[in-house]
Tab-separated table of C-alpha atoms in Angstrom:
chain	number	residue	atom	x	y	z
A	7	UNK	CA	110.371	105.887	103.704
A	8	UNK	CA	112.203	105.098	100.503
A	9	UNK	CA	115.881	105.139	99.749
A	10	UNK	CA	118.419	104.038	97.127
A	11	UNK	CA	121.824	102.511	97.794
A	12	UNK	CA	123.958	102.328	94.684
A	13	UNK	CA	126.757	100.507	96.504
A	14	UNK	CA	125.922	97.602	98.822
A	15	UNK	CA	128.714	98.588	101.193
A	16	UNK	CA	126.693	101.688	102.086
A	17	UNK	CA	124.165	99.400	103.775
A	18	UNK	CA	126.714	99.129	106.600
A	19	UNK	CA	127.066	102.884	106.948
A	20	UNK	CA	125.737	104.813	109.931
A	21	UNK	CA	122.859	106.426	108.008
A	22	UNK	CA	121.504	103.099	106.735
A	23	UNK	CA	121.989	101.473	110.146
A	24	UNK	CA	120.206	104.312	111.959
A	25	UNK	CA	117.388	104.382	109.402
A	26	UNK	CA	116.753	100.655	109.723
A	27	UNK	CA	116.825	100.760	113.522
A	28	UNK	CA	114.504	103.784	113.608
A	29	UNK	CA	112.059	102.084	111.242
A	30	UNK	CA	112.090	98.939	113.355
A	31	UNK	CA	111.634	100.864	116.624
A	32	UNK	CA	108.753	102.975	115.252
A	33	UNK	CA	107.076	100.201	113.242
A	34	UNK	CA	107.672	102.007	109.950
A	35	UNK	CA	107.793	100.428	106.508
A	36	UNK	CA	110.969	100.997	104.496
A	37	UNK	CA	111.209	100.673	100.705
A	38	UNK	CA	114.785	99.971	99.666
A	39	UNK	CA	116.164	100.176	96.134
A	40	UNK	CA	119.072	97.832	96.746
A	41	UNK	CA	120.642	94.640	95.506
A	42	UNK	CA	120.428	91.303	97.285
A	43	UNK	CA	123.753	91.782	99.093
A	44	UNK	CA	122.426	94.942	100.739
A	45	UNK	CA	119.301	93.092	101.923
A	46	UNK	CA	121.449	90.884	104.162
A	47	UNK	CA	123.374	93.880	105.468
A	48	UNK	CA	120.277	95.992	106.142
A	49	UNK	CA	118.372	93.190	107.842
A	50	UNK	CA	121.345	92.547	110.151
A	51	UNK	CA	120.800	96.041	111.594
A	52	UNK	CA	117.088	95.543	112.270
A	53	UNK	CA	115.865	91.966	111.833
A	54	UNK	CA	112.227	92.842	112.663
A	55	UNK	CA	111.902	95.803	110.300
A	56	UNK	CA	109.196	95.733	107.624
A	57	UNK	CA	111.329	96.042	104.506
A	58	UNK	CA	109.917	96.237	100.990
A	59	UNK	CA	112.535	95.356	98.398
A	60	UNK	CA	112.024	97.581	95.352
A	61	UNK	CA	111.730	95.539	92.159
A	62	UNK	CA	112.588	92.492	94.255
A	63	UNK	CA	116.139	93.334	93.333
A	64	UNK	CA	117.373	96.261	91.280
A	65	UNK	CA	119.856	94.082	89.485
A	66	UNK	CA	117.477	91.176	88.910
A	67	UNK	CA	118.660	88.791	91.621
A	68	UNK	CA	118.193	85.158	90.563
A	69	UNK	CA	114.899	83.681	91.681
A	70	UNK	CA	116.685	81.132	93.884
A	71	UNK	CA	118.297	84.022	95.777
A	72	UNK	CA	114.934	85.793	96.106
A	73	UNK	CA	113.403	82.609	97.501
A	74	UNK	CA	116.289	82.196	99.980
A	75	UNK	CA	115.996	85.789	101.220
A	76	UNK	CA	112.240	85.435	101.707
A	77	UNK	CA	112.853	82.315	103.757
A	78	UNK	CA	115.602	83.947	105.817
A	79	UNK	CA	113.705	87.202	106.503
A	80	UNK	CA	110.006	86.646	107.285
A	81	UNK	CA	109.196	90.388	107.205
A	82	UNK	CA	110.833	91.024	103.806
A	83	UNK	CA	108.425	91.786	100.979
A	84	UNK	CA	109.093	92.131	97.265
A	85	UNK	CA	107.744	94.958	95.119
A	86	UNK	CA	107.331	93.902	91.496
A	87	UNK	CA	107.439	96.933	89.187
A	88	UNK	CA	110.143	96.765	86.533
A	89	UNK	CA	111.315	93.365	87.826
A	90	UNK	CA	113.672	91.751	85.293
A	91	UNK	CA	112.629	88.214	84.340
A	92	UNK	CA	109.162	88.413	85.890
A	93	UNK	CA	107.505	88.018	82.504
A	94	UNK	CA	108.514	87.025	79.030
A	95	UNK	CA	108.293	89.363	76.015
A	96	UNK	CA	104.601	88.428	75.763
A	97	UNK	CA	103.904	89.851	79.243
A	98	UNK	CA	103.078	86.410	80.659
A	99	UNK	CA	104.592	85.390	83.986
A	100	UNK	CA	107.548	83.063	83.705
A	101	UNK	CA	106.789	79.621	85.176
A	102	UNK	CA	109.337	80.171	87.964
A	103	UNK	CA	107.816	83.481	89.013
A	104	UNK	CA	104.288	82.144	88.763
A	105	UNK	CA	105.250	79.381	91.177
A	106	UNK	CA	106.988	81.776	93.579
A	107	UNK	CA	104.156	84.327	93.524
A	108	UNK	CA	101.543	81.630	94.024
A	109	UNK	CA	103.451	79.957	96.852
A	110	UNK	CA	104.378	83.212	98.615
A	111	UNK	CA	101.600	85.568	97.542
A	112	UNK	CA	101.547	87.157	101.000
A	113	UNK	CA	105.101	88.442	100.449
A	114	UNK	CA	104.736	90.473	97.232
A	115	UNK	CA	103.002	93.615	96.058
A	116	UNK	CA	102.434	95.557	92.880
A	117	UNK	CA	104.187	98.893	92.705
A	118	UNK	CA	104.706	101.687	90.212
A	119	UNK	CA	108.146	103.193	90.953
A	120	UNK	CA	106.939	106.692	90.131
A	121	UNK	CA	109.911	108.259	91.854
A	122	UNK	CA	110.393	110.778	89.032
A	123	UNK	CA	107.686	112.640	87.148
A	124	UNK	CA	108.550	111.008	83.827
A	125	UNK	CA	107.415	107.617	85.172
A	126	UNK	CA	103.816	108.855	85.466
A	127	UNK	CA	103.555	108.919	81.666
A	128	UNK	CA	103.935	105.127	81.631
A	129	UNK	CA	101.783	104.424	84.686
A	130	UNK	CA	98.697	103.224	82.811
A	131	UNK	CA	100.748	100.847	80.686
A	132	UNK	CA	102.602	99.517	83.736
A	133	UNK	CA	99.305	98.796	85.507
A	134	UNK	CA	97.930	97.114	82.374
A	135	UNK	CA	101.013	94.892	82.353
A	136	UNK	CA	100.499	94.058	86.028
A	137	UNK	CA	96.839	93.208	85.437
A	138	UNK	CA	97.900	90.885	82.623
A	139	UNK	CA	100.310	88.848	84.725
A	140	UNK	CA	98.110	88.998	87.832
A	141	UNK	CA	95.322	87.382	85.804
A	142	UNK	CA	97.418	84.234	85.435
A	143	UNK	CA	97.563	83.702	89.214
A	144	UNK	CA	94.903	82.118	91.409
A	145	UNK	CA	92.343	84.778	92.355
A	146	UNK	CA	93.279	84.900	96.051
A	147	UNK	CA	96.993	85.233	95.269
A	148	UNK	CA	96.357	87.969	92.703
A	149	UNK	CA	94.157	89.890	95.158
A	150	UNK	CA	96.836	89.727	97.875
A	151	UNK	CA	99.580	90.946	95.529
A	152	UNK	CA	97.437	93.596	93.829
A	153	UNK	CA	95.982	95.190	96.949
A	154	UNK	CA	95.769	93.357	100.236
A	155	UNK	CA	99.467	93.076	101.055
A	156	UNK	CA	100.117	96.760	100.443
A	157	UNK	CA	97.023	97.787	102.389
A	158	UNK	CA	98.037	95.495	105.226
A	159	UNK	CA	101.433	97.171	105.554
A	160	UNK	CA	99.633	100.377	106.509
A	161	UNK	CA	96.736	98.895	108.481
A	162	UNK	CA	94.118	99.597	105.817
A	163	UNK	CA	91.134	97.276	105.578
A	164	UNK	CA	90.686	95.061	102.547
A	165	UNK	CA	88.182	96.486	100.071
A	166	UNK	CA	84.680	95.108	100.243
A	167	UNK	CA	83.279	93.464	97.096
A	168	UNK	CA	80.843	95.524	95.088
A	169	UNK	CA	77.266	94.336	95.353
């Protein structure tokens, strides 16, 4: 499931609490459009939930905070579409993000954020951008972020190489 919280305090509300506990109990994956404060609040309700953090922070949490949250919550994953600071104006990964994505490639995935129809018009361009920055990572890290991590969340097998 996917949800948005526009106020971090809502992460302590009964709906968010029940959603997180249900997802944990049923082994569901939750995609949360929240800031870094809400991550702590949500994970307190269900520490074993599989939580994907949309944009790895809707407000562009500092990379040090992202790193700390990944360390604190082993089942937290970061989705990377529209992530502020991920790349420079040239579309190249920033050195800090390249290091983080290389070091923790099992914790990130490419996304598209096509939550409204208008986003589909930019889908091809968004994927081209992702391919550009993925190409600067080691091949195994890029493959995990581009496909394997997302497939693994849903129990799908990794694709077999073409022969």
